[in-house]
Amino acid sequence: MQKPQQPIEFALKETSPKIGAGAITADKLSCTYDLVEQMQYLYVRVVKAKDLPGKDITGTCDPYVEVKLGNYKGVTKHFEKKSNPEWNQVFAFSKERIQASVLEVVLKDHDVVLDDFMGRIMFELNDIPRRVPPDSPLAPQWYRMEDRKGDKVKGELMLAVWMGTQADEAFPDAWHSDAATVGPEGVALIRSKVYLSPKLWYVRVNVIEAQDLVPSDKTRYPEVFVKAILGNQALRTRTSQIKGINPMWNEDLLFVVAEPFEERLILTVEDRVGSNKDEILGKCMIPLHNVQRRLDHKPVNTRWFNLEKHIIAEGEQKKETKFASRIHLRLCLDGGYHVLDESTHYSSDLRPTAKQLWKSSIGILELGVISAQGLMPMKTKDGRGTTDAYCVAKYGQKWVRTRTIVDSFIPKWNEQYIWEVFDPCTVLTIGVFDNGHIHGGGKDSRIGKVRIRLSTLETDRVYTHSYPLLVLHHPSGVKKMGEIQLAVRFTCLSLINMLHIYSHPLLPKMHYIHPLSVLQLDSLRHQAMQIVSMRLSRAEPPLRKEVVEYMLDVDSHMWSMRRSKANFFRIMGVLSGLIAVGKWFDSICHWKNPLTSILIHILFIILVLYPELILPTIFLYLFLIGIWNYRWRARHPPHMDTRLSHADVLHPDELDEEFDTFPTSKPADTVRMRYDRLRSIAGRVQTVVGDMATQGERFQSLLSWRDPRATTIFVTFCFIAAIVLYVTPFQVIALLTGLYILRHPRFRHKLPSVPLNFFRRLPARSDSML
């Protein structure tokens, strides 16, 4: 089946950026920073000043430094009444935007009305040295200041001035000239940053039993359950089958927790005394620092914990001291599992929590975030559209964020990052966002996302492509928000180790020895995503909650008519190969091409006479198909496909439903219409499932004597067939059966065959359905 092509503007484009990878150049930079284009910067490090003269009436000064280059001006913070200030600030001026020939560093005294000039230092740009890592950083020097006439004045300034590139270690923390409109408080929000996801553990709480409970009402048998709370997560056991003061459960409760362990595990034993009324019989709080960590499935030791009873006396909560109740638990931090915090389809890390179980890395992933083109305006400032774009890339536990390029629809980042790879069957995710916090206010808006599966990449090859940034908008549908240019290289350290990985299970072995249920995994994944987004939003600069949730596909499990259609057609695409084989075999049976039918007859007779050739022939055929398809293999990574996603032919109401909140916020009429539509779809699914059940039950009724005549016929046939097959060689039976199936249309008739007629007459349990 020919796959329909998506529109050309939504397709991937191969590019040829001016990067060092593959180029023959004498520049040392190309060896270590070769997946991005070099960007030249003029760096000025303002370290400190000394012996500054007093300017105020008090004989002191409030100094600060202005670094001016043409129309660009960077300013340090000012100090109150200090003659020997230390700033240690770096300024970076993009060479592309330099129009002046002189760099001016001016020292000023901050004043209420007008700032006083204290002195300056001038640099000719042609005389500034160039530095290329791994050269050591340029040592700062003391410079005597001059007045506006060029005469020396009191005071000295320690500076370092050099020409460099974005590979310079001063680059990430520097003030950039292309962000000159950002105030001092916003500079921290636009810098590049590397984040690490918190280390996540599964906490297993095996609630075994409780002893010597003291219910307030002694006249009834208590209905006791245990409630466990950890942070925002709350779980409870079932009500104990043993109704008394010594209940038993032996039930597992699972939580997600992140290091460092900030919350305590709170357990309460409660008695259901009414329909909506529970009485707390005892409570204990357990710090997680002391909980045993296990790496395998061996059970840990159990422990008894004393329960404290909290009573309300005169409006205050007090602990009752004379209390002997206790609870029996088996607690552990399960380090043998991988805590799923991403959608399983796009996992970037599959390692267990415990580092002792990690295998060695098999390769290195390098990403060059070069630039973007044609970005759409994301917000309005001073009456015109503007975009302040930055990128976030996630692989494994490491998140990277590029610097924000302020007010540009064609931002150039040219930043390179590297990750260790432990499994090739993982996915790198790159998202592009608009920074909504520079000038205060709103959220960071999503511009688009790219996913690259490492197993689709050839090793040691540099992929340079321009990826369209596609986002589903309401109510306009799918929209191209621009393009991002990336360079990706996957380097393999050991081919043998990487090929060996393909024989390993995808997840750590604990997932198979002690598997978690689908409901447990969904709940735990949701909790893990919430913990990761909360921790990263507390970093500085924060990686916002909306950014983390978009990168982790938090809402991918929500119902969508579009996704349901897309998945149905994906299944049909998989089955299309079998359908095509069936049609081809039908054409052989009906002799539509006599020559092909004769050749198939000859092949069939050879395979029947020499059955040992069947398996080698099948594998040889698959080998030849694979070799033939190698010529047409994909030469670029797969990307978002609007046709496959059914995003290009989306009905407005289906799109509106996809963007609806959960629970719904739509009016009753809309909800009723969608509910009825869902019922009609479910009705069709119900019919198909019922038909499948009917066919299976007909097979069962062959020997069940539900239809005694049919079972008699089938049992008699089986007895005769057994005798015939005992006395007749199998090859003769196979040959006669095959020739009968492949017989010429002249010997066929259009009515269904006798076995099919017999099977369709068999009874099913549908007669017993209400």
Short mmCIF file of C-alpha atoms in Angstrom, two decimals, residues 54-481:
data_model
loop_
_atom_site.label_atom_id
_atom_site.label_comp_id
_atom_site.label_asym_id
_atom_site.label_seq_id
_atom_site.Cartn_x
_atom_site.Cartn_y
_atom_site.Cartn_z
CA GLY A 54 35.69 60.25 46.23
CA LYS A 55 32.97 62.12 44.35
CA ASP A 56 30.32 62.72 47.02
CA ILE A 57 30.34 65.18 49.86
CA THR A 58 31.22 62.28 52.15
CA GLY A 59 34.37 61.58 50.11
CA THR A 60 33.09 58.23 48.79
CA CYS A 61 31.70 57.01 45.45
CA ASP A 62 29.01 54.59 44.15
CA PRO A 63 30.90 53.09 41.19
CA TYR A 64 29.63 51.07 38.23
CA VAL A 65 31.05 50.32 34.76
CA GLU A 66 29.56 50.92 31.33
CA VAL A 67 30.94 48.83 28.44
CA LYS A 68 30.07 50.57 25.14
CA LEU A 69 30.54 49.35 21.60
CA GLY A 70 28.74 51.44 19.01
CA ASN A 71 25.03 51.47 19.86
CA TYR A 72 25.35 48.62 22.40
CA LYS A 73 25.90 49.28 26.06
CA GLY A 74 26.30 46.86 28.95
CA VAL A 75 26.19 48.04 32.56
CA THR A 76 27.45 46.38 35.76
CA LYS A 77 25.65 46.71 39.07
CA HIS A 78 26.67 49.69 41.23
CA PHE A 79 28.07 49.55 44.77
CA GLU A 80 27.17 51.99 47.54
CA LYS A 81 30.12 53.95 48.97
CA LYS A 82 32.91 51.63 47.88
CA SER A 83 36.29 52.69 46.46
CA ASN A 84 37.55 49.11 45.77
CA PRO A 85 34.53 47.38 44.13
CA GLU A 86 34.55 43.85 42.64
CA TRP A 87 32.13 42.97 39.83
CA ASN A 88 33.58 39.99 37.92
CA GLN A 89 30.99 40.36 35.15
CA VAL A 90 31.43 39.29 31.51
CA PHE A 91 29.97 41.08 28.49
CA ALA A 92 29.76 39.48 25.04
CA PHE A 93 29.21 41.48 21.84
CA SER A 94 28.28 39.58 18.68
CA LYS A 95 30.79 40.31 15.89
CA GLU A 96 27.98 40.25 13.32
CA ARG A 97 26.48 43.36 14.89
CA ILE A 98 29.69 45.26 15.59
CA GLN A 99 29.79 48.50 13.58
CA ALA A 100 32.20 50.52 15.72
CA SER A 101 36.01 50.24 15.63
CA VAL A 102 36.62 51.23 19.26
CA LEU A 103 35.57 49.59 22.54
CA GLU A 104 34.97 52.05 25.38
CA VAL A 105 34.95 51.00 29.06
CA VAL A 106 33.66 53.88 31.22
CA LEU A 107 33.67 54.04 35.03
CA LYS A 108 30.88 56.21 36.51
CA ASP A 109 29.64 57.29 39.90
CA HIS A 110 25.95 56.58 40.47
CA ASP A 111 24.07 59.71 41.51
CA VAL A 112 20.45 60.72 42.04
CA VAL A 113 20.31 63.39 39.32
CA LEU A 114 23.20 62.79 36.92
CA ASP A 115 25.90 60.11 37.09
CA ASP A 116 29.45 61.51 37.27
CA PHE A 117 32.17 60.47 34.80
CA MET A 118 35.21 59.03 36.66
CA GLY A 119 37.39 57.74 33.83
CA ARG A 120 37.55 55.49 30.81
CA ILE A 121 39.72 53.00 28.90
CA MET A 122 39.67 52.74 25.08
CA PHE A 123 40.55 49.64 23.00
CA GLU A 124 41.06 49.46 19.24
CA LEU A 125 39.26 46.36 17.96
CA ASN A 126 42.16 45.50 15.63
CA ASP A 127 44.51 45.21 18.64
CA ILE A 128 42.32 42.83 20.68
CA PRO A 129 43.82 39.29 20.92
CA ARG A 130 41.94 36.17 19.81
CA ARG A 131 41.55 33.19 22.10
CA VAL A 132 40.50 29.66 21.10
CA PRO A 133 39.84 26.92 23.67
CA PRO A 134 41.56 24.82 24.94
CA ASP A 135 43.89 27.81 25.43
CA SER A 136 43.89 28.97 29.05
CA PRO A 137 41.66 31.94 29.87
CA LEU A 138 43.17 35.35 29.25
CA ALA A 139 44.59 36.82 32.48
CA PRO A 140 42.98 40.15 33.46
CA GLN A 141 45.27 43.21 33.66
CA TRP A 142 45.21 46.53 35.55
CA TYR A 143 44.55 49.55 33.30
CA ARG A 144 45.03 53.21 34.32
CA MET A 145 41.99 55.27 33.48
CA GLU A 146 41.95 58.44 31.38
CA ASP A 147 39.67 61.45 31.28
CA ARG A 148 37.93 62.65 28.14
CA LYS A 149 41.07 64.57 27.07
CA GLY A 150 43.28 61.48 27.32
CA ASP A 151 45.07 62.48 30.52
CA LYS A 152 45.64 59.90 33.26
CA VAL A 153 43.32 60.12 36.27
CA LYS A 154 43.27 58.48 39.67
CA GLY A 155 42.00 54.92 39.83
CA GLU A 156 42.66 51.64 38.04
CA LEU A 157 40.38 49.04 36.47
CA MET A 158 41.15 45.32 36.09
CA LEU A 159 39.92 44.01 32.72
CA ALA A 160 40.34 41.14 30.29
CA VAL A 161 39.36 41.77 26.65
CA TRP A 162 39.54 39.12 23.91
CA MET A 163 37.91 37.83 20.74
CA GLY A 164 36.43 34.31 21.05
CA THR A 165 33.57 32.06 20.03
CA GLN A 166 30.56 30.46 21.69
CA ALA A 167 32.88 27.62 22.78
CA ASP A 168 34.39 29.96 25.37
CA GLU A 169 33.62 28.97 28.97
CA ALA A 170 32.64 32.60 29.67
CA PHE A 171 29.83 32.38 27.09
CA PRO A 172 26.97 30.85 29.16
CA ASP A 173 27.14 33.42 31.99
CA ALA A 174 27.90 36.47 29.86
CA TRP A 175 25.63 39.45 29.24
CA HIS A 176 24.87 39.39 25.50
CA SER A 177 24.54 42.42 23.29
CA ASP A 178 21.65 40.81 21.40
CA ALA A 179 19.70 40.87 24.69
CA ALA A 180 20.37 44.54 25.39
CA THR A 181 16.65 45.27 25.83
CA VAL A 182 16.37 42.83 28.73
CA GLY A 183 16.57 44.41 32.18
CA PRO A 184 19.08 43.25 34.84
CA GLU A 185 16.40 41.15 36.57
CA GLY A 186 15.60 39.32 33.30
CA VAL A 187 19.17 38.35 32.33
CA ALA A 188 19.10 35.21 34.48
CA LEU A 189 15.95 34.06 32.65
CA ILE A 190 17.59 34.04 29.21
CA ARG A 191 20.85 32.19 29.90
CA SER A 192 21.61 28.66 28.75
CA LYS A 193 21.47 26.01 31.43
CA VAL A 194 21.90 22.27 31.99
CA TYR A 195 19.42 20.58 34.35
CA LEU A 196 19.32 17.08 35.81
CA SER A 197 16.07 15.26 36.53
CA PRO A 198 15.76 14.29 40.19
CA LYS A 199 16.65 10.69 41.01
CA LEU A 200 13.34 8.85 41.32
CA TRP A 201 12.61 5.75 43.41
CA TYR A 202 9.62 3.49 43.82
CA VAL A 203 8.66 3.16 47.49
CA ARG A 204 7.02 -0.21 48.21
CA VAL A 205 4.91 -0.32 51.39
CA ASN A 206 3.76 -3.84 52.19
CA VAL A 207 1.07 -3.47 54.86
CA ILE A 208 0.96 -6.82 56.65
CA GLU A 209 -1.11 -6.47 59.84
CA ALA A 210 -1.94 -4.34 62.87
CA GLN A 211 -2.27 -5.38 66.51
CA ASP A 212 -4.11 -4.22 69.61
CA LEU A 213 -6.21 -1.53 67.98
CA VAL A 214 -8.52 0.40 70.32
CA PRO A 215 -11.75 1.45 68.58
CA SER A 216 -13.92 3.98 70.40
CA ASP A 217 -17.06 1.87 69.94
CA LYS A 218 -16.46 -1.50 71.65
CA THR A 219 -19.92 -2.83 70.74
CA ARG A 220 -19.19 -3.39 67.01
CA TYR A 221 -16.54 -5.14 64.96
CA PRO A 222 -14.24 -2.52 63.41
CA GLU A 223 -13.91 -2.34 59.59
CA VAL A 224 -10.28 -1.33 59.37
CA PHE A 225 -8.17 -0.10 56.44
CA VAL A 226 -4.80 1.68 56.17
CA LYS A 227 -4.33 5.00 54.39
CA ALA A 228 -0.81 5.98 53.26
CA ILE A 229 0.17 9.52 52.24
CA LEU A 230 3.46 10.58 50.67
CA GLY A 231 3.59 14.18 49.46
CA ASN A 232 0.65 14.63 47.06
CA GLN A 233 0.10 10.87 46.70
CA ALA A 234 -2.52 9.06 48.78
CA LEU A 235 -3.33 5.33 48.63
CA ARG A 236 -5.36 3.01 50.83
CA THR A 237 -5.67 -0.72 51.37
CA ARG A 238 -8.91 -2.65 51.10
CA THR A 239 -10.92 -3.15 54.29
CA SER A 240 -9.51 -6.07 56.25
CA GLN A 241 -11.43 -9.36 55.94
CA ILE A 242 -10.61 -10.03 59.63
CA LYS A 243 -13.03 -7.79 61.52
CA GLY A 244 -11.42 -7.28 64.91
CA ILE A 245 -8.66 -5.45 66.74
CA ASN A 246 -5.91 -7.49 64.98
CA PRO A 247 -6.67 -6.98 61.25
CA MET A 248 -4.53 -8.37 58.40
CA TRP A 249 -4.05 -7.10 54.83
CA ASN A 250 -0.73 -8.23 53.27
CA GLU A 251 -1.20 -5.63 50.53
CA ASP A 252 1.38 -3.63 48.55
CA LEU A 253 1.14 0.14 48.07
CA LEU A 254 3.55 1.82 45.63
CA PHE A 255 4.67 5.47 45.59
CA VAL A 256 7.16 7.59 43.65
CA VAL A 257 9.67 9.68 45.58
CA ALA A 258 12.61 11.86 44.53
CA GLU A 259 15.98 12.44 46.18
CA PRO A 260 16.57 14.30 48.40
CA PHE A 261 13.69 12.81 50.40
CA GLU A 262 11.76 15.84 51.64
CA GLU A 263 8.45 14.27 52.71
CA ARG A 264 7.73 11.62 55.31
CA LEU A 265 5.51 8.60 54.74
CA ILE A 266 2.36 9.05 56.85
CA LEU A 267 0.33 5.93 57.69
CA THR A 268 -3.06 6.08 59.40
CA VAL A 269 -5.12 3.08 60.50
CA GLU A 270 -8.78 4.01 60.13
CA ASP A 271 -12.11 2.43 61.02
CA ARG A 272 -15.13 2.88 58.74
CA VAL A 273 -17.78 3.78 61.33
CA GLY A 274 -20.35 5.21 58.93
CA SER A 275 -21.13 5.71 55.24
CA ASN A 276 -18.86 8.76 54.96
CA LYS A 277 -17.24 8.73 58.34
CA ASP A 278 -13.85 7.26 59.26
CA GLU A 279 -12.27 7.19 62.71
CA ILE A 280 -8.47 7.31 63.01
CA LEU A 281 -7.30 4.52 65.30
CA GLY A 282 -3.59 5.26 65.01
CA LYS A 283 -0.97 7.11 63.04
CA CYS A 284 2.77 6.86 62.36
CA MET A 285 5.23 8.99 60.39
CA ILE A 286 8.24 7.29 58.80
CA PRO A 287 11.25 9.21 57.40
CA LEU A 288 12.47 7.66 54.14
CA HIS A 289 16.19 8.18 54.84
CA ASN A 290 16.29 5.06 56.98
CA VAL A 291 14.26 2.83 54.65
CA GLN A 292 16.18 -0.14 53.24
CA ARG A 293 17.12 -0.02 49.53
CA ARG A 294 16.92 -3.25 47.57
CA LEU A 295 18.32 -4.04 44.12
CA ASP A 296 16.54 -7.33 43.39
CA HIS A 297 13.37 -9.27 44.25
CA LYS A 298 14.58 -10.69 47.57
CA PRO A 299 12.20 -9.62 50.37
CA VAL A 300 13.49 -7.18 52.97
CA ASN A 301 13.05 -7.60 56.72
CA THR A 302 9.73 -6.62 58.27
CA ARG A 303 9.42 -4.04 61.05
CA TRP A 304 6.85 -3.14 63.72
CA PHE A 305 5.98 0.55 64.09
CA ASN A 306 4.13 2.00 67.06
CA LEU A 307 0.90 3.82 66.31
CA GLU A 308 0.11 7.11 68.02
CA LYS A 309 -3.47 8.13 68.51
CA HIS A 310 -4.33 11.78 67.98
CA ILE A 311 -7.23 13.10 70.02
CA ILE A 312 -8.97 16.47 69.82
CA ALA A 313 -9.20 18.11 73.21
CA GLU A 314 -10.53 21.67 73.60
CA GLY A 315 -9.91 22.40 69.91
CA GLU A 316 -6.26 21.30 69.99
CA GLN A 317 -4.75 18.12 68.59
CA LYS A 318 -2.83 16.13 71.19
CA LYS A 319 -1.07 12.76 71.23
CA GLU A 320 -2.43 10.13 73.56
CA THR A 321 0.56 8.69 75.38
CA LYS A 322 -0.81 5.45 76.83
CA PHE A 323 -1.26 3.56 73.59
CA ALA A 324 0.14 0.13 72.67
CA SER A 325 -1.20 -0.35 69.11
CA ARG A 326 1.31 -1.15 66.40
CA ILE A 327 1.49 -1.92 62.70
CA HIS A 328 3.60 -4.53 60.89
CA LEU A 329 5.20 -3.32 57.62
CA ARG A 330 7.74 -4.36 55.03
CA LEU A 331 9.22 -1.12 53.64
CA CYS A 332 11.79 -0.72 50.88
CA LEU A 333 13.03 1.61 48.16
CA ASP A 334 12.95 -0.50 44.97
CA GLY A 335 16.11 0.33 43.02
CA GLY A 336 15.72 -2.49 40.50
CA TYR A 337 12.93 -0.76 38.56
CA HIS A 338 13.15 2.05 36.04
CA VAL A 339 10.81 4.79 37.25
CA LEU A 340 8.80 5.70 34.15
CA ASP A 341 8.47 9.49 33.91
CA GLU A 342 7.93 9.70 30.13
CA SER A 343 5.53 8.22 27.63
CA THR A 344 6.71 4.65 26.99
CA HIS A 345 6.69 5.30 23.23
CA TYR A 346 9.29 8.08 23.55
CA SER A 347 11.50 6.88 26.42
CA SER A 348 14.98 8.39 26.52
CA ASP A 349 16.24 6.32 29.45
CA LEU A 350 15.52 2.72 30.47
CA ARG A 351 18.07 2.22 33.26
CA PRO A 352 17.12 1.11 36.78
CA THR A 353 17.22 3.62 39.64
CA ALA A 354 20.17 1.99 41.44
CA LYS A 355 23.51 2.99 39.88
CA GLN A 356 25.03 -0.36 40.88
CA LEU A 357 22.85 -2.01 38.19
CA TRP A 358 23.84 0.34 35.35
CA LYS A 359 25.67 -1.13 32.37
CA SER A 360 28.52 0.74 30.67
CA SER A 361 27.65 3.27 27.97
CA ILE A 362 27.62 2.10 24.33
CA GLY A 363 28.00 5.46 22.61
CA ILE A 364 27.79 9.23 22.59
CA LEU A 365 25.01 11.45 21.26
CA GLU A 366 25.94 14.95 20.11
CA LEU A 367 23.40 17.62 19.23
CA GLY A 368 24.09 20.95 17.56
CA VAL A 369 21.20 23.42 17.90
CA ILE A 370 22.08 25.73 15.02
CA SER A 371 19.21 28.08 14.23
CA ALA A 372 15.54 28.53 13.40
CA GLN A 373 13.86 30.19 10.45
CA GLY A 374 10.44 31.67 9.82
CA LEU A 375 9.18 31.63 13.39
CA MET A 376 5.70 33.02 13.93
CA PRO A 377 5.03 36.00 16.25
CA MET A 378 4.09 34.54 19.65
CA LYS A 379 3.13 37.73 21.49
CA THR A 380 2.68 41.46 20.99
CA LYS A 381 5.04 44.08 22.35
CA ASP A 382 4.78 47.82 21.62
CA GLY A 383 2.09 47.12 19.02
CA ARG A 384 4.09 44.58 16.96
CA GLY A 385 4.51 40.81 16.98
CA THR A 386 7.65 39.40 18.57
CA THR A 387 9.21 36.08 19.61
CA ASP A 388 11.88 35.36 22.23
CA ALA A 389 12.82 31.79 21.32
CA TYR A 390 14.82 29.19 23.19
CA CYS A 391 15.26 25.42 22.81
CA VAL A 392 15.04 22.61 25.34
CA ALA A 393 16.50 19.16 24.64
CA LYS A 394 15.95 16.11 26.82
CA TYR A 395 17.72 12.78 26.76
CA GLY A 396 18.02 10.53 29.80
CA GLN A 397 18.22 12.47 33.04
CA LYS A 398 19.91 15.47 31.40
CA TRP A 399 17.89 18.44 30.16
CA VAL A 400 19.59 21.32 28.32
CA ARG A 401 18.22 24.75 27.63
CA THR A 402 19.77 27.14 25.12
CA ARG A 403 19.94 30.86 25.74
CA THR A 404 16.95 32.93 24.69
CA ILE A 405 17.42 34.97 21.52
CA VAL A 406 15.42 38.12 22.16
CA ASP A 407 13.02 39.55 19.56
CA SER A 408 14.03 37.47 16.53
CA PHE A 409 12.14 35.32 14.03
CA ILE A 410 15.44 33.85 12.76
CA PRO A 411 17.34 33.10 15.99
CA LYS A 412 20.85 31.62 15.80
CA TRP A 413 21.83 29.61 18.86
CA ASN A 414 24.79 27.54 17.62
CA GLU A 415 25.08 25.63 20.89
CA GLN A 416 26.34 22.06 21.12
CA TYR A 417 25.53 19.44 23.75
CA ILE A 418 26.56 15.87 24.45
CA TRP A 419 24.98 12.85 26.18
CA GLU A 420 26.10 9.36 27.06
CA VAL A 421 24.01 6.63 25.39
CA PHE A 422 23.18 3.39 27.21
CA ASP A 423 20.53 2.04 24.83
CA PRO A 424 20.07 2.83 21.12
CA CYS A 425 16.30 2.20 21.26
CA THR A 426 15.67 5.56 22.91
CA VAL A 427 14.41 8.96 21.78
CA LEU A 428 15.92 12.46 21.89
CA THR A 429 13.27 15.19 22.25
CA ILE A 430 13.89 18.83 21.25
CA GLY A 431 11.28 21.49 21.94
CA VAL A 432 11.21 25.17 20.90
CA PHE A 433 9.50 27.68 23.19
CA ASP A 434 8.79 31.38 23.45
CA ASN A 435 10.07 32.91 26.69
CA GLY A 436 7.09 34.64 28.28
CA HIS A 437 8.84 35.66 31.52
CA ILE A 438 11.49 38.13 30.33
CA HIS A 439 9.22 41.14 30.65
CA GLY A 440 7.14 39.57 33.44
CA GLY A 441 3.81 37.87 33.15
CA GLY A 442 2.70 34.95 31.03
CA LYS A 443 3.59 31.38 30.37
CA ASP A 444 6.23 30.01 28.01
CA SER A 445 4.39 29.18 24.77
CA ARG A 446 5.16 26.06 22.75
CA ILE A 447 6.43 26.65 19.21
CA GLY A 448 7.03 23.03 18.23
CA LYS A 449 8.75 19.76 18.99
CA VAL A 450 11.09 17.28 17.27
CA ARG A 451 11.73 13.65 18.22
CA ILE A 452 14.74 11.69 16.95
CA ARG A 453 14.96 7.95 17.63
CA LEU A 454 18.61 6.93 17.95
CA SER A 455 18.08 3.47 16.45
CA THR A 456 17.11 5.12 13.14
CA LEU A 457 20.49 6.89 12.91
CA GLU A 458 23.59 5.49 11.25
CA THR A 459 26.60 5.62 13.55
CA ASP A 460 29.31 8.27 13.05
CA ARG A 461 27.24 10.12 10.44
CA VAL A 462 26.36 13.80 10.87
CA TYR A 463 22.68 14.47 10.11
CA THR A 464 22.00 18.11 9.22
CA HIS A 465 18.33 18.75 8.60
CA SER A 466 15.77 21.48 8.92
CA TYR A 467 12.79 20.15 10.88
CA PRO A 468 9.36 21.78 10.52
CA LEU A 469 7.88 22.84 13.86
CA LEU A 470 4.30 21.58 13.73
CA VAL A 471 1.72 22.32 16.40
CA LEU A 472 -1.98 21.52 16.60
CA HIS A 473 -3.86 24.76 17.30
CA HIS A 474 -7.45 25.38 18.23
CA PRO A 475 -9.46 26.19 16.15
CA SER A 476 -7.15 26.47 13.10
CA GLY A 477 -5.79 22.89 13.20
CA VAL A 478 -2.24 21.91 12.30
CA LYS A 479 0.06 24.88 11.78
CA LYS A 480 3.70 25.25 10.83
CA MET A 481 5.35 27.59 13.35
#
